[in-house]
Each structure stands twice: as C-alpha cells, then as structure tokens.
mmCIF file of C-alpha atoms in Angstrom:
data_model
loop_
_atom_site.group_PDB
_atom_site.id
_atom_site.type_symbol
_atom_site.label_atom_id
_atom_site.label_comp_id
_atom_site.label_asym_id
_atom_site.label_seq_id
_atom_site.Cartn_x
_atom_site.Cartn_y
_atom_site.Cartn_z
ATOM 1 C CA MET A 301 7.771 24.486 2.960
ATOM 2 C CA ALA A 302 4.933 22.036 3.462
ATOM 3 C CA GLN A 303 5.353 19.677 6.368
ATOM 4 C CA ASP A 304 5.800 15.997 5.509
ATOM 5 C CA PRO A 305 2.889 14.049 6.969
ATOM 6 C CA VAL A 306 2.823 11.352 9.568
ATOM 7 C CA ILE A 307 1.771 8.341 7.493
ATOM 8 C CA ILE A 308 -0.628 5.918 9.183
ATOM 9 C CA ALA A 309 -1.234 2.478 7.692
ATOM 10 C CA GLY A 310 -4.691 1.165 8.566
ATOM 11 C CA ALA A 311 -8.034 2.935 9.041
ATOM 12 C CA GLY A 312 -9.470 0.868 11.865
ATOM 13 C CA PRO A 313 -10.510 2.627 15.088
ATOM 14 C CA GLY A 314 -6.902 3.148 16.180
ATOM 15 C CA GLY A 315 -5.735 4.542 12.858
ATOM 16 C CA LEU A 316 -8.751 6.819 12.495
ATOM 17 C CA VAL A 317 -8.383 8.237 16.004
ATOM 18 C CA ALA A 318 -4.632 8.667 15.504
ATOM 19 C CA ALA A 319 -5.258 10.686 12.343
ATOM 20 C CA LEU A 320 -7.827 12.860 14.108
ATOM 21 C CA ALA A 321 -5.639 13.386 17.169
ATOM 22 C CA LEU A 322 -2.575 14.251 15.084
ATOM 23 C CA HIS A 323 -4.592 16.740 13.044
ATOM 24 C CA ARG A 324 -5.792 18.277 16.298
ATOM 25 C CA VAL A 325 -2.212 18.958 17.440
ATOM 26 C CA GLY A 326 -1.277 20.453 14.079
ATOM 27 C CA ARG A 327 0.543 17.566 12.434
ATOM 28 C CA ALA A 328 0.078 16.884 8.755
ATOM 29 C CA VAL A 329 -1.226 13.345 8.402
ATOM 30 C CA ARG A 330 -1.982 10.843 5.656
ATOM 31 C CA LEU A 331 -4.146 7.825 6.506
ATOM 32 C CA LEU A 332 -3.804 4.803 4.226
ATOM 33 C CA GLU A 333 -6.468 2.107 3.989
ATOM 34 C CA ARG A 334 -5.951 -0.988 1.848
ATOM 35 C CA ALA A 335 -9.703 -1.478 1.214
ATOM 36 C CA PRO A 336 -11.574 0.604 -1.385
ATOM 37 C CA GLU A 337 -13.426 2.355 1.449
ATOM 38 C CA VAL A 338 -13.420 2.562 5.229
ATOM 39 C CA ARG A 339 -15.639 -0.267 6.328
ATOM 40 C CA ALA A 340 -16.343 -2.201 9.481
ATOM 41 C CA VAL A 341 -15.020 -5.722 9.858
ATOM 42 C CA GLY A 342 -16.881 -7.418 12.681
ATOM 43 C CA ALA A 343 -20.146 -6.754 14.426
ATOM 44 C CA GLY A 344 -20.178 -4.648 17.584
ATOM 45 C CA LEU A 345 -17.797 -3.507 20.283
ATOM 46 C CA THR A 346 -17.758 -1.774 23.632
ATOM 47 C CA LEU A 347 -15.957 1.511 24.121
ATOM 48 C CA GLN A 348 -15.351 1.513 27.829
ATOM 49 C CA VAL A 349 -14.923 4.609 29.946
ATOM 50 C CA ASN A 350 -11.183 4.883 29.278
ATOM 51 C CA ALA A 351 -11.766 4.983 25.516
ATOM 52 C CA MET A 352 -14.610 7.490 25.801
ATOM 53 C CA ARG A 353 -12.422 9.779 27.901
ATOM 54 C CA MET A 354 -9.743 9.627 25.215
ATOM 55 C CA LEU A 355 -12.335 10.440 22.543
ATOM 56 C CA ASP A 356 -13.376 13.427 24.641
ATOM 57 C CA ALA A 357 -9.821 14.754 24.268
ATOM 58 C CA ILE A 358 -10.362 15.034 20.501
ATOM 59 C CA GLY A 359 -13.929 16.316 20.736
ATOM 60 C CA LEU A 360 -15.660 13.134 19.580
ATOM 61 C CA ARG A 361 -17.121 11.651 22.741
ATOM 62 C CA GLU A 362 -20.593 13.075 22.153
ATOM 63 C CA PRO A 363 -21.005 12.081 18.475
ATOM 64 C CA VAL A 364 -19.747 8.571 19.204
ATOM 65 C CA ALA A 365 -22.063 8.254 22.210
ATOM 66 C CA ALA A 366 -25.004 9.445 20.115
ATOM 67 C CA ALA A 367 -24.359 6.665 17.594
ATOM 68 C CA GLY A 368 -24.323 3.894 20.210
ATOM 69 C CA GLU A 369 -25.896 2.732 23.462
ATOM 70 C CA ALA A 370 -24.857 4.111 26.852
ATOM 71 C CA LEU A 371 -24.081 1.187 29.150
ATOM 72 C CA GLY A 372 -25.882 1.251 32.497
ATOM 73 C CA MET A 373 -25.454 -2.273 33.855
ATOM 74 C CA GLY A 374 -23.237 -5.289 33.311
ATOM 75 C CA THR A 375 -23.983 -8.797 34.551
ATOM 76 C CA ILE A 376 -22.333 -12.194 34.622
ATOM 77 C CA ALA A 377 -24.764 -15.123 34.626
ATOM 78 C CA THR A 378 -24.907 -18.871 34.208
ATOM 79 C CA ALA A 379 -26.120 -20.497 31.012
ATOM 80 C CA SER A 380 -29.581 -20.739 32.570
ATOM 81 C CA GLY A 381 -29.599 -16.992 33.178
ATOM 82 C CA ALA A 382 -29.026 -17.083 36.955
ATOM 83 C CA VAL A 383 -27.120 -13.889 37.760
ATOM 84 C CA LEU A 384 -23.754 -14.363 39.473
ATOM 85 C CA SER A 385 -22.596 -10.747 39.534
ATOM 86 C CA THR A 386 -24.130 -7.370 38.801
ATOM 87 C CA MET A 387 -22.238 -4.148 38.302
ATOM 88 C CA PRO A 388 -24.493 -1.080 38.189
ATOM 89 C CA LEU A 389 -22.855 1.683 36.203
ATOM 90 C CA GLU A 390 -25.042 4.625 37.269
ATOM 91 C CA GLY A 391 -22.253 6.342 39.217
ATOM 92 C CA VAL A 392 -19.678 6.008 36.478
ATOM 93 C CA ARG A 393 -20.601 9.303 34.795
ATOM 94 C CA ASP A 394 -20.259 11.206 38.069
ATOM 95 C CA ARG A 395 -16.811 9.751 38.707
ATOM 96 C CA TYR A 396 -15.315 9.836 35.216
ATOM 97 C CA GLY A 397 -17.464 12.305 33.283
ATOM 98 C CA THR A 398 -18.775 9.706 30.856
ATOM 99 C CA THR A 399 -20.244 6.229 30.597
ATOM 100 C CA GLY A 400 -19.100 3.352 28.454
ATOM 101 C CA VAL A 401 -20.807 2.945 25.091
ATOM 102 C CA ALA A 402 -21.621 -0.108 22.990
ATOM 103 C CA ILE A 403 -21.664 0.581 19.272
ATOM 104 C CA HIS A 404 -21.891 -1.159 15.923
ATOM 105 C CA ARG A 405 -18.470 -1.174 14.281
ATOM 106 C CA GLY A 406 -19.974 0.348 11.161
ATOM 107 C CA ALA A 407 -21.443 3.250 13.125
ATOM 108 C CA LEU A 408 -18.116 3.935 14.829
ATOM 109 C CA ALA A 409 -16.234 3.847 11.530
ATOM 110 C CA ARG A 410 -18.747 6.256 9.998
ATOM 111 C CA VAL A 411 -18.511 8.800 12.835
ATOM 112 C CA LEU A 412 -14.713 8.773 12.855
ATOM 113 C CA ALA A 413 -14.306 8.835 9.064
ATOM 114 C CA GLU A 414 -16.753 11.718 8.681
ATOM 115 C CA ALA A 415 -14.687 13.755 11.151
ATOM 116 C CA LEU A 416 -11.513 13.462 9.047
ATOM 117 C CA PRO A 417 -10.395 16.615 7.232
ATOM 118 C CA PRO A 418 -10.551 16.445 3.425
ATOM 119 C CA GLY A 419 -7.541 14.863 1.764
ATOM 120 C CA VAL A 420 -6.312 12.889 4.783
ATOM 121 C CA LEU A 421 -7.708 9.465 3.826
ATOM 122 C CA ARG A 422 -6.357 7.506 0.875
ATOM 123 C CA CYS A 423 -8.093 4.169 0.192
ATOM 124 C CA SER A 424 -6.938 1.231 -1.963
ATOM 125 C CA SER A 425 -3.464 1.854 -0.559
ATOM 126 C CA GLN A 426 -1.547 -1.153 0.797
ATOM 127 C CA VAL A 427 1.915 -0.551 2.275
ATOM 128 C CA GLU A 428 4.490 -2.821 0.638
ATOM 129 C CA GLY A 429 7.654 -1.535 2.318
ATOM 130 C CA TRP A 430 9.561 1.500 3.467
ATOM 131 C CA GLU A 431 12.975 3.005 4.009
ATOM 132 C CA ALA A 432 13.741 5.337 6.906
ATOM 133 C CA ASP A 433 16.626 7.720 7.541
ATOM 134 C CA ASP A 434 17.348 10.777 9.668
ATOM 135 C CA GLN A 435 15.277 12.962 7.354
ATOM 136 C CA GLY A 436 12.103 10.915 7.155
ATOM 137 C CA VAL A 437 10.428 7.793 5.813
ATOM 138 C CA ARG A 438 9.783 6.798 2.205
ATOM 139 C CA VAL A 439 6.794 4.444 2.009
ATOM 140 C CA ARG A 440 6.186 2.210 -1.012
ATOM 141 C CA LEU A 441 2.656 1.136 -1.891
ATOM 142 C CA GLU A 442 1.651 -1.975 -3.823
ATOM 143 C CA ASP A 443 0.632 0.103 -6.839
ATOM 144 C CA GLY A 444 4.150 1.546 -7.084
ATOM 145 C CA THR A 445 3.369 4.910 -5.489
ATOM 146 C CA GLU A 446 5.981 6.321 -3.112
ATOM 147 C CA LEU A 447 5.036 8.653 -0.282
ATOM 148 C CA ARG A 448 7.388 10.724 1.842
ATOM 149 C CA GLY A 449 6.586 11.214 5.517
ATOM 150 C CA GLN A 450 8.121 12.233 8.809
ATOM 151 C CA ALA A 451 7.006 8.961 10.432
ATOM 152 C CA LEU A 452 5.210 5.708 9.639
ATOM 153 C CA ILE A 453 2.652 4.336 12.106
ATOM 154 C CA GLY A 454 1.569 0.733 11.607
ATOM 155 C CA ALA A 455 -2.081 0.556 12.667
ATOM 156 C CA ASP A 456 -2.698 -2.224 10.172
ATOM 157 C CA GLY A 457 -4.044 -4.885 12.493
ATOM 158 C CA ILE A 458 -3.053 -8.281 13.783
ATOM 159 C CA HIS A 459 -1.598 -9.286 10.390
ATOM 160 C CA SER A 460 0.400 -6.041 10.205
ATOM 161 C CA ARG A 461 2.781 -5.632 7.290
ATOM 162 C CA VAL A 462 4.486 -2.776 9.071
ATOM 163 C CA ARG A 463 5.164 -5.043 12.062
ATOM 164 C CA ALA A 464 6.533 -7.755 9.768
ATOM 165 C CA GLY A 465 8.946 -5.243 8.275
ATOM 166 C CA LEU A 466 9.999 -4.045 11.706
ATOM 167 C CA LEU A 467 10.228 -7.344 13.595
ATOM 168 C CA GLY A 468 9.823 -10.152 11.073
ATOM 169 C CA GLU A 469 6.924 -12.575 11.109
ATOM 170 C CA VAL A 470 5.247 -12.831 14.525
ATOM 171 C CA PRO A 471 3.190 -15.996 15.128
ATOM 172 C CA LEU A 472 -0.409 -15.758 16.242
ATOM 173 C CA ARG A 473 -1.304 -17.559 19.477
ATOM 174 C CA TYR A 474 -4.533 -19.565 19.372
ATOM 175 C CA ALA A 475 -6.520 -19.257 22.590
ATOM 176 C CA GLY A 476 -8.203 -22.658 22.266
ATOM 177 C CA TYR A 477 -11.704 -21.475 21.394
ATOM 178 C CA THR A 478 -13.602 -20.113 18.438
ATOM 179 C CA CYS A 479 -16.164 -17.316 18.328
ATOM 180 C CA TRP A 480 -19.338 -16.506 16.409
ATOM 181 C CA ARG A 481 -20.595 -12.915 16.233
ATOM 182 C CA GLY A 482 -23.630 -11.176 14.889
ATOM 183 C CA VAL A 483 -25.916 -8.161 15.189
ATOM 184 C CA ALA A 484 -29.611 -8.972 15.533
ATOM 185 C CA PRO A 485 -32.507 -6.571 14.839
ATOM 186 C CA VAL A 486 -33.694 -7.078 18.411
ATOM 187 C CA ALA A 487 -34.194 -4.112 20.728
ATOM 188 C CA ARG A 488 -32.544 -4.224 24.162
ATOM 189 C CA PRO A 489 -33.523 -7.784 25.166
ATOM 190 C CA LEU A 490 -32.306 -7.356 28.758
ATOM 191 C CA GLY A 491 -33.278 -3.695 29.141
ATOM 192 C CA GLU A 492 -31.851 -0.344 28.117
ATOM 193 C CA GLY A 493 -28.078 -0.249 28.490
ATOM 194 C CA VAL A 494 -27.874 -3.735 30.025
ATOM 195 C CA MET A 495 -25.183 -6.103 28.764
ATOM 196 C CA SER A 496 -24.511 -9.614 29.985
ATOM 197 C CA GLU A 497 -22.146 -12.526 29.568
ATOM 198 C CA ARG A 498 -23.345 -16.055 30.316
ATOM 199 C CA TRP A 499 -21.006 -18.881 31.222
ATOM 200 C CA GLY A 500 -21.565 -22.531 30.379
ATOM 201 C CA ARG A 501 -19.337 -25.590 30.109
ATOM 202 C CA GLY A 502 -16.548 -24.537 27.765
ATOM 203 C CA ARG A 503 -18.897 -22.018 26.181
ATOM 204 C CA ARG A 504 -19.988 -18.423 26.688
ATOM 205 C CA PHE A 505 -22.653 -16.157 25.213
ATOM 206 C CA GLY A 506 -22.558 -12.345 25.328
ATOM 207 C CA ILE A 507 -25.445 -9.915 24.820
ATOM 208 C CA VAL A 508 -24.788 -6.204 24.181
ATOM 209 C CA PRO A 509 -27.319 -3.647 22.849
ATOM 210 C CA VAL A 510 -25.602 -1.317 20.377
ATOM 211 C CA ASP A 511 -28.481 1.117 19.844
ATOM 212 C CA ALA A 512 -32.232 1.339 20.384
ATOM 213 C CA HIS A 513 -32.959 -1.251 17.689
ATOM 214 C CA GLN A 514 -30.040 -3.695 17.449
ATOM 215 C CA THR A 515 -28.194 -6.085 19.747
ATOM 216 C CA TYR A 516 -24.676 -7.384 19.262
ATOM 217 C CA TRP A 517 -24.126 -10.956 20.383
ATOM 218 C CA PHE A 518 -21.145 -13.265 20.520
ATOM 219 C CA CYS A 519 -20.609 -16.847 21.585
ATOM 220 C CA THR A 520 -17.499 -18.939 22.154
ATOM 221 C CA GLU A 521 -16.788 -22.658 22.311
ATOM 222 C CA ASN A 522 -13.645 -24.677 22.964
ATOM 223 C CA ALA A 523 -12.596 -26.166 19.630
ATOM 224 C CA PRO A 524 -9.583 -27.053 17.492
ATOM 225 C CA PRO A 525 -8.433 -24.193 15.246
ATOM 226 C CA ASP A 526 -9.589 -23.654 11.677
ATOM 227 C CA GLY A 527 -13.050 -25.154 12.118
ATOM 228 C CA ARG A 528 -15.729 -24.455 9.543
ATOM 229 C CA ASP A 529 -19.496 -24.117 9.775
ATOM 230 C CA GLY A 530 -21.919 -26.106 7.653
ATOM 231 C CA ASP A 531 -24.697 -24.749 5.484
ATOM 232 C CA ASP A 532 -27.023 -23.854 8.371
ATOM 233 C CA PRO A 533 -25.281 -21.811 11.093
ATOM 234 C CA HIS A 534 -28.595 -21.232 12.858
ATOM 235 C CA ALA A 535 -29.130 -24.953 13.368
ATOM 236 C CA GLU A 536 -25.528 -25.493 14.429
ATOM 237 C CA LEU A 537 -25.633 -22.722 17.024
ATOM 238 C CA ARG A 538 -29.017 -23.874 18.306
ATOM 239 C CA GLU A 539 -27.488 -27.284 18.937
ATOM 240 C CA ARG A 540 -24.249 -25.983 20.453
ATOM 241 C CA PHE A 541 -26.016 -23.547 22.796
ATOM 242 C CA ALA A 542 -29.231 -25.474 23.437
ATOM 243 C CA ASP A 543 -28.795 -25.249 27.220
ATOM 244 C CA PHE A 544 -28.529 -21.435 27.195
ATOM 245 C CA ALA A 545 -31.691 -19.604 28.241
ATOM 246 C CA ALA A 546 -33.527 -16.862 26.343
ATOM 247 C CA PRO A 547 -32.862 -14.542 24.624
ATOM 248 C CA VAL A 548 -29.968 -16.551 23.165
ATOM 249 C CA ASP A 549 -32.036 -18.454 20.608
ATOM 250 C CA GLU A 550 -33.978 -15.344 19.584
ATOM 251 C CA LEU A 551 -30.811 -13.354 18.896
ATOM 252 C CA VAL A 552 -29.225 -16.069 16.791
ATOM 253 C CA GLU A 553 -32.397 -16.765 14.803
ATOM 254 C CA ALA A 554 -32.972 -13.068 14.088
ATOM 255 C CA THR A 555 -29.515 -12.666 12.544
ATOM 256 C CA PRO A 556 -29.227 -13.402 8.808
ATOM 257 C CA ALA A 557 -27.076 -16.483 8.243
ATOM 258 C CA GLU A 558 -24.708 -14.595 5.946
ATOM 259 C CA ALA A 559 -24.137 -11.991 8.675
ATOM 260 C CA ILE A 560 -22.993 -14.511 11.299
ATOM 261 C CA LEU A 561 -19.208 -14.289 11.506
ATOM 262 C CA ARG A 562 -16.898 -16.988 12.813
ATOM 263 C CA ASN A 563 -13.287 -16.417 13.853
ATOM 264 C CA ASP A 564 -10.820 -18.322 15.965
ATOM 265 C CA ILE A 565 -9.709 -16.261 18.965
ATOM 266 C CA VAL A 566 -6.029 -15.381 18.727
ATOM 267 C CA ASP A 567 -3.598 -12.829 20.067
ATOM 268 C CA ILE A 568 0.121 -12.141 19.843
ATOM 269 C CA GLU A 569 2.492 -12.552 22.737
ATOM 270 C CA PRO A 570 3.985 -9.275 24.006
ATOM 271 C CA LEU A 571 6.500 -7.874 21.538
ATOM 272 C CA PRO A 572 10.080 -6.932 22.448
ATOM 273 C CA ARG A 573 9.593 -3.465 20.986
ATOM 274 C CA TRP A 574 7.007 -1.370 19.170
ATOM 275 C CA SER A 575 9.202 1.214 17.482
ATOM 276 C CA GLU A 576 12.466 1.864 15.748
ATOM 277 C CA GLY A 577 13.502 5.354 14.741
ATOM 278 C CA ARG A 578 10.657 6.892 12.761
ATOM 279 C CA VAL A 579 8.472 3.764 12.602
ATOM 280 C CA ALA A 580 6.067 2.612 15.332
ATOM 281 C CA LEU A 581 3.171 0.214 15.831
ATOM 282 C CA LEU A 582 -0.292 0.958 17.211
ATOM 283 C CA GLY A 583 -3.340 -1.077 18.237
ATOM 284 C CA ASP A 584 -3.558 -4.738 17.245
ATOM 285 C CA ALA A 585 -0.332 -4.444 15.272
ATOM 286 C CA ALA A 586 1.430 -3.748 18.581
ATOM 287 C CA HIS A 587 -0.622 -5.670 21.132
ATOM 288 C CA ALA A 588 -3.419 -7.794 19.672
ATOM 289 C CA MET A 589 -5.339 -9.236 22.611
ATOM 290 C CA THR A 590 -8.220 -11.625 23.109
ATOM 291 C CA PRO A 591 -11.555 -9.814 23.518
ATOM 292 C CA ASN A 592 -12.278 -10.974 27.057
ATOM 293 C CA MET A 593 -11.896 -7.567 28.709
ATOM 294 C CA GLY A 594 -13.449 -5.588 25.878
ATOM 295 C CA GLN A 595 -10.256 -3.551 25.635
ATOM 296 C CA GLY A 596 -8.923 -4.178 22.129
ATOM 297 C CA ALA A 597 -10.317 -1.048 20.472
ATOM 298 C CA CYS A 598 -10.053 0.864 23.745
ATOM 299 C CA GLN A 599 -6.311 0.296 23.982
ATOM 300 C CA ALA A 600 -5.867 1.252 20.328
ATOM 301 C CA ILE A 601 -7.660 4.531 21.036
ATOM 302 C CA GLU A 602 -5.445 5.134 24.070
ATOM 303 C CA ASP A 603 -2.414 4.492 21.841
ATOM 304 C CA ALA A 604 -3.650 7.026 19.314
ATOM 305 C CA VAL A 605 -4.143 9.891 21.754
ATOM 306 C CA VAL A 606 -0.868 9.245 23.589
ATOM 307 C CA LEU A 607 0.941 9.096 20.236
ATOM 308 C CA ALA A 608 -0.390 12.522 19.266
ATOM 309 C CA HIS A 609 0.577 13.921 22.660
ATOM 310 C CA CYS A 610 4.133 12.596 22.355
ATOM 311 C CA LEU A 611 4.590 13.907 18.815
ATOM 312 C CA SER A 612 3.411 17.322 19.975
ATOM 313 C CA ALA A 613 5.730 17.282 23.004
ATOM 314 C CA HIS A 614 9.026 16.338 21.301
ATOM 315 C CA ALA A 615 10.957 18.090 18.565
ATOM 316 C CA SER A 616 12.513 14.764 17.558
ATOM 317 C CA VAL A 617 10.195 12.231 15.913
ATOM 318 C CA ALA A 618 12.345 9.315 17.068
ATOM 319 C CA ALA A 619 12.290 10.609 20.652
ATOM 320 C CA ALA A 620 8.518 11.048 20.470
ATOM 321 C CA LEU A 621 7.967 7.481 19.270
ATOM 322 C CA ALA A 622 10.298 6.095 21.927
ATOM 323 C CA ASP A 623 8.366 8.053 24.570
ATOM 324 C CA TYR A 624 5.068 6.772 23.162
ATOM 325 C CA GLU A 625 6.274 3.182 23.421
ATOM 326 C CA ALA A 626 7.572 3.688 26.964
ATOM 327 C CA ARG A 627 4.243 5.158 28.082
ATOM 328 C CA ARG A 628 1.971 2.643 26.401
ATOM 329 C CA LYS A 629 3.700 -0.729 26.288
ATOM 330 C CA PRO A 630 3.476 -1.691 30.002
ATOM 331 C CA ARG A 631 -0.246 -0.927 30.239
ATOM 332 C CA ALA A 632 -1.149 -2.665 26.990
ATOM 333 C CA ARG A 633 0.927 -5.697 27.995
ATOM 334 C CA ARG A 634 -1.118 -6.021 31.192
ATOM 335 C CA PHE A 635 -4.339 -6.168 29.192
ATOM 336 C CA VAL A 636 -2.938 -8.802 26.835
ATOM 337 C CA THR A 637 -2.056 -10.985 29.830
ATOM 338 C CA ARG A 638 -5.273 -10.378 31.770
ATOM 339 C CA SER A 639 -7.494 -10.908 28.746
ATOM 340 C CA TRP A 640 -5.796 -14.228 28.031
ATOM 341 C CA THR A 641 -6.193 -15.331 31.661
ATOM 342 C CA PHE A 642 -9.837 -14.246 31.940
ATOM 343 C CA GLY A 643 -10.676 -16.016 28.705
ATOM 344 C CA ARG A 644 -9.154 -19.278 29.842
ATOM 345 C CA ALA A 645 -11.183 -19.173 33.073
ATOM 346 C CA GLY A 646 -14.359 -18.373 31.153
ATOM 347 C CA GLN A 647 -13.845 -21.446 28.977
ATOM 348 C CA TRP A 648 -13.282 -23.978 31.756
ATOM 349 C CA GLU A 649 -15.024 -27.323 31.329
ATOM 350 C CA ASN A 650 -14.146 -29.000 34.643
ATOM 351 C CA ALA A 651 -17.222 -28.951 36.903
ATOM 352 C CA VAL A 652 -15.285 -28.318 40.127
ATOM 353 C CA ALA A 653 -13.275 -25.481 38.615
ATOM 354 C CA ARG A 654 -16.412 -23.902 37.175
ATOM 355 C CA ALA A 655 -18.246 -24.136 40.491
ATOM 356 C CA LEU A 656 -15.338 -22.446 42.260
ATOM 357 C CA ARG A 657 -15.145 -19.739 39.582
ATOM 358 C CA ASP A 658 -18.866 -19.053 39.761
ATOM 359 C CA THR A 659 -18.838 -18.935 43.563
ATOM 360 C CA LEU A 660 -15.939 -16.481 43.647
ATOM 361 C CA THR A 661 -17.696 -14.344 41.046
ATOM 362 C CA ARG A 662 -20.903 -14.328 43.091
ATOM 363 C CA LEU A 663 -19.104 -13.440 46.349
ATOM 364 C CA THR A 664 -16.854 -10.684 44.997
ATOM 365 C CA PRO A 665 -18.026 -7.371 46.528
ATOM 366 C CA ARG A 666 -19.021 -4.556 44.199
ATOM 367 C CA SER A 667 -16.452 -2.364 45.924
ATOM 368 C CA THR A 668 -13.728 -4.747 44.774
ATOM 369 C CA LEU A 669 -15.077 -4.656 41.227
ATOM 370 C CA ALA A 670 -15.133 -0.855 41.349
ATOM 371 C CA ARG A 671 -11.491 -0.706 42.453
ATOM 372 C CA THR A 672 -10.519 -3.110 39.699
ATOM 373 C CA MET A 673 -12.307 -1.054 37.071
ATOM 374 C CA ASP A 674 -10.732 2.142 38.343
ATOM 375 C CA GLY A 675 -7.410 0.710 37.224
ATOM 376 C CA VAL A 676 -8.897 0.229 33.763
ATOM 377 C CA TRP A 677 -10.972 3.379 33.411
ATOM 378 C CA GLY A 678 -8.987 5.865 35.497
ATOM 379 C CA VAL A 679 -6.127 6.211 33.026
ATOM 380 C CA GLU A 680 -4.518 9.632 32.680
ATOM 381 C CA VAL A 681 -5.753 11.430 29.583
ATOM 382 C CA PRO A 682 -2.895 13.444 28.067
ATOM 383 C CA SER A 683 -3.355 17.015 26.971
ATOM 384 C CA LEU A 684 -3.532 17.689 23.252
ATOM 385 C CA PRO A 685 -2.457 21.261 22.582
ATOM 386 C CA GLY A 686 -3.838 22.913 19.494
ATOM 387 C CA PRO A 687 -1.647 23.775 16.513
ATOM 388 C CA GLY A 688 0.681 26.674 16.789
#
C-alpha cells in the first residue's frame, strides 16, 4: 500500500527544505504552494553557517553556495562609513566546514525547487482547513480538493492559515520601524564577500553582495505603521538617508523604482505550542522574527532538517512532532527575543544611548564576537538516514 504523504503547506525556504529532507529519509511528501509557481517574495537574504551546515545534510550546500556569494567579512559602521566593528570570516570554513552565503531569494528558490523530485510540488493550492485523527490528516483546499496525509506541516509564513486553525488568530507585533529593500545591479561595492550595516539616528542601511553582479540592500527608519511611499521612492530615500555615505545613494539609484519593496517590520511573540497530534508549524508560521540577526530563513531551515530527523526516528507521527517541537522551540525562541532586542538598539535615536552603543560595539573583542557566533553557528546537525 502506498504511504500517505507528509503534507507541507508553503513552498518558502523552510517548506522546500522540509520536502527535500523528508524525501531524503524516505518519507512520501506533498508540498503545497498557494501561488501559481514557486517564486521569491523579497530581495536577498543571508544563509549563515548554521543554515549552510543544515543544507549540507541534504546534499545542497554546494549548489546553493554556487548560486550566491560566500561571505568573507562583516562590518558595523556609522552612517558616515566609519567602521565600529569588523569580523573577518576567513577562519569560519576551517572551524565549521563552510562559510555563510548571501543569495538572491529568487536564486535560492530556483535551486531548491529544481532539486525536488517530480510530483512533489503542487501549486495554486491554498489550505482551507483540515481534520486529524489517529489514522492521519484530511486536508481541504480552497478549490474543494481533499488530500489525505500522515501529517500536516504549516510552513505557510507569518500569516499562516495552519497556525490560525491550530491556535486561533495570533496578532503581529510591530517593531516600530519600517524597511525598504532592493537588489541593485552593482558589483560588490565594498569588496568581494564584504557585507556591512551602517547605523544612524533611528535609521540603518545594510549592504550585502548576493553574487558577482548584484548587491542586496535594505534600510530601516523609525515610523508609525502602515506608511506609504509617494510616486518617487528614489527621491524619498535620498532625502531620508542623505547623511549616509557612499555607496548608499548609488545602490538606491541603481534599483528600479518598481523593484524597491517596503514592509513594516513585525514578528509574533513566542507561541505556547507549535504542534498538536499530527499537525505542526515550521519557520515563520512558528516563530516569525525580526530580521536583525539574519536568522529567519536559517531557523526555518534548521526546523526542516530537525523535522525530517524526528520523523525518521519515531514510529509515531505525533511523538515525532512533539519531539521536533521540544528540540526546536527553545532555540528559535531565543532568536526571536534577541532579534527584537538587537533591532531596538539599532534604531535608537537618543544621542547618549547611541554613543554608548557605538562605543561598546567598537570595544568588543573579536574573541567575544567569535564565542557569540559559535552559539549561533555551532548547532548540532542531526543525522538523516537514507530510506530503508
């Protein structure tokens, strides 16, 4: 008898990696995506060492790295470009077996989607509801289709329908600042593999090369929620970030106006639970966090690999999902809290507070930074046994 699949709602990075990892351990899987095709929403992202190590467990570290930019240096600077802190990343490969990678979201989606086995992905498929019992889960789609599975994994993002069905409506928490993002056709403005974040008064600007020809940038500003741009985002950003040194202006100007994205920064407060019986949450559906540590996609990828490990290690699906939640929830919760805290400090407007922050950043030894990052990057990578 054919095995009922694990049904995954949402083909973002977490859902795609979960499907690939589950296939690797021999589980039948069906990946549902509400859009007509797998597509990137956003601009760029960083896959830090912990995420790349997880991708290595499913054999995709090298193709993902080839599609992005290996990160060799990270800096924190003032708006004028004066460097406060530098973290060389040359020794990271020796310690962890890989570097971090910056990548365009579209490139990541393409690499992961192309690795899926035929028949796994079903697009134009929005989950409307489900019923679960001891035998499995029956999932209803908006078009009336019903699918039978052994489990339902909600990887359907911060506005997760699966989470709403499991826990009710969960309010989003506005962080107090908005963000613009774009990808400019500008090659490595600070050097190969060099990324930087610059801090101003209630504003930040980030610069991240995503390949040899393009640079991802983002900028934040304290603002009321639900703001809207005018007809000329270039002019507005020039005015808002006029005191930020080059290459800020060049990156913004080189980005087509229609490709500049604006979103308020939000997260969700830690949830009381991620799973119930045969249904569990993954990625932003479980632990949406602000982007200040660059760990949103990374934690979703960790979720995905740990989920596959747990489902391969337990005969009971419910026991596997409970184990997955127990393993992942404390770590993800820490990143939600830290990302929120780091973001608030980065957005300070008070001159005294900013001077103290900048001084502490400048005086923090690299050895302290390395120990801190070891707690982020040195996560245990679970084994993924092959089918059989």
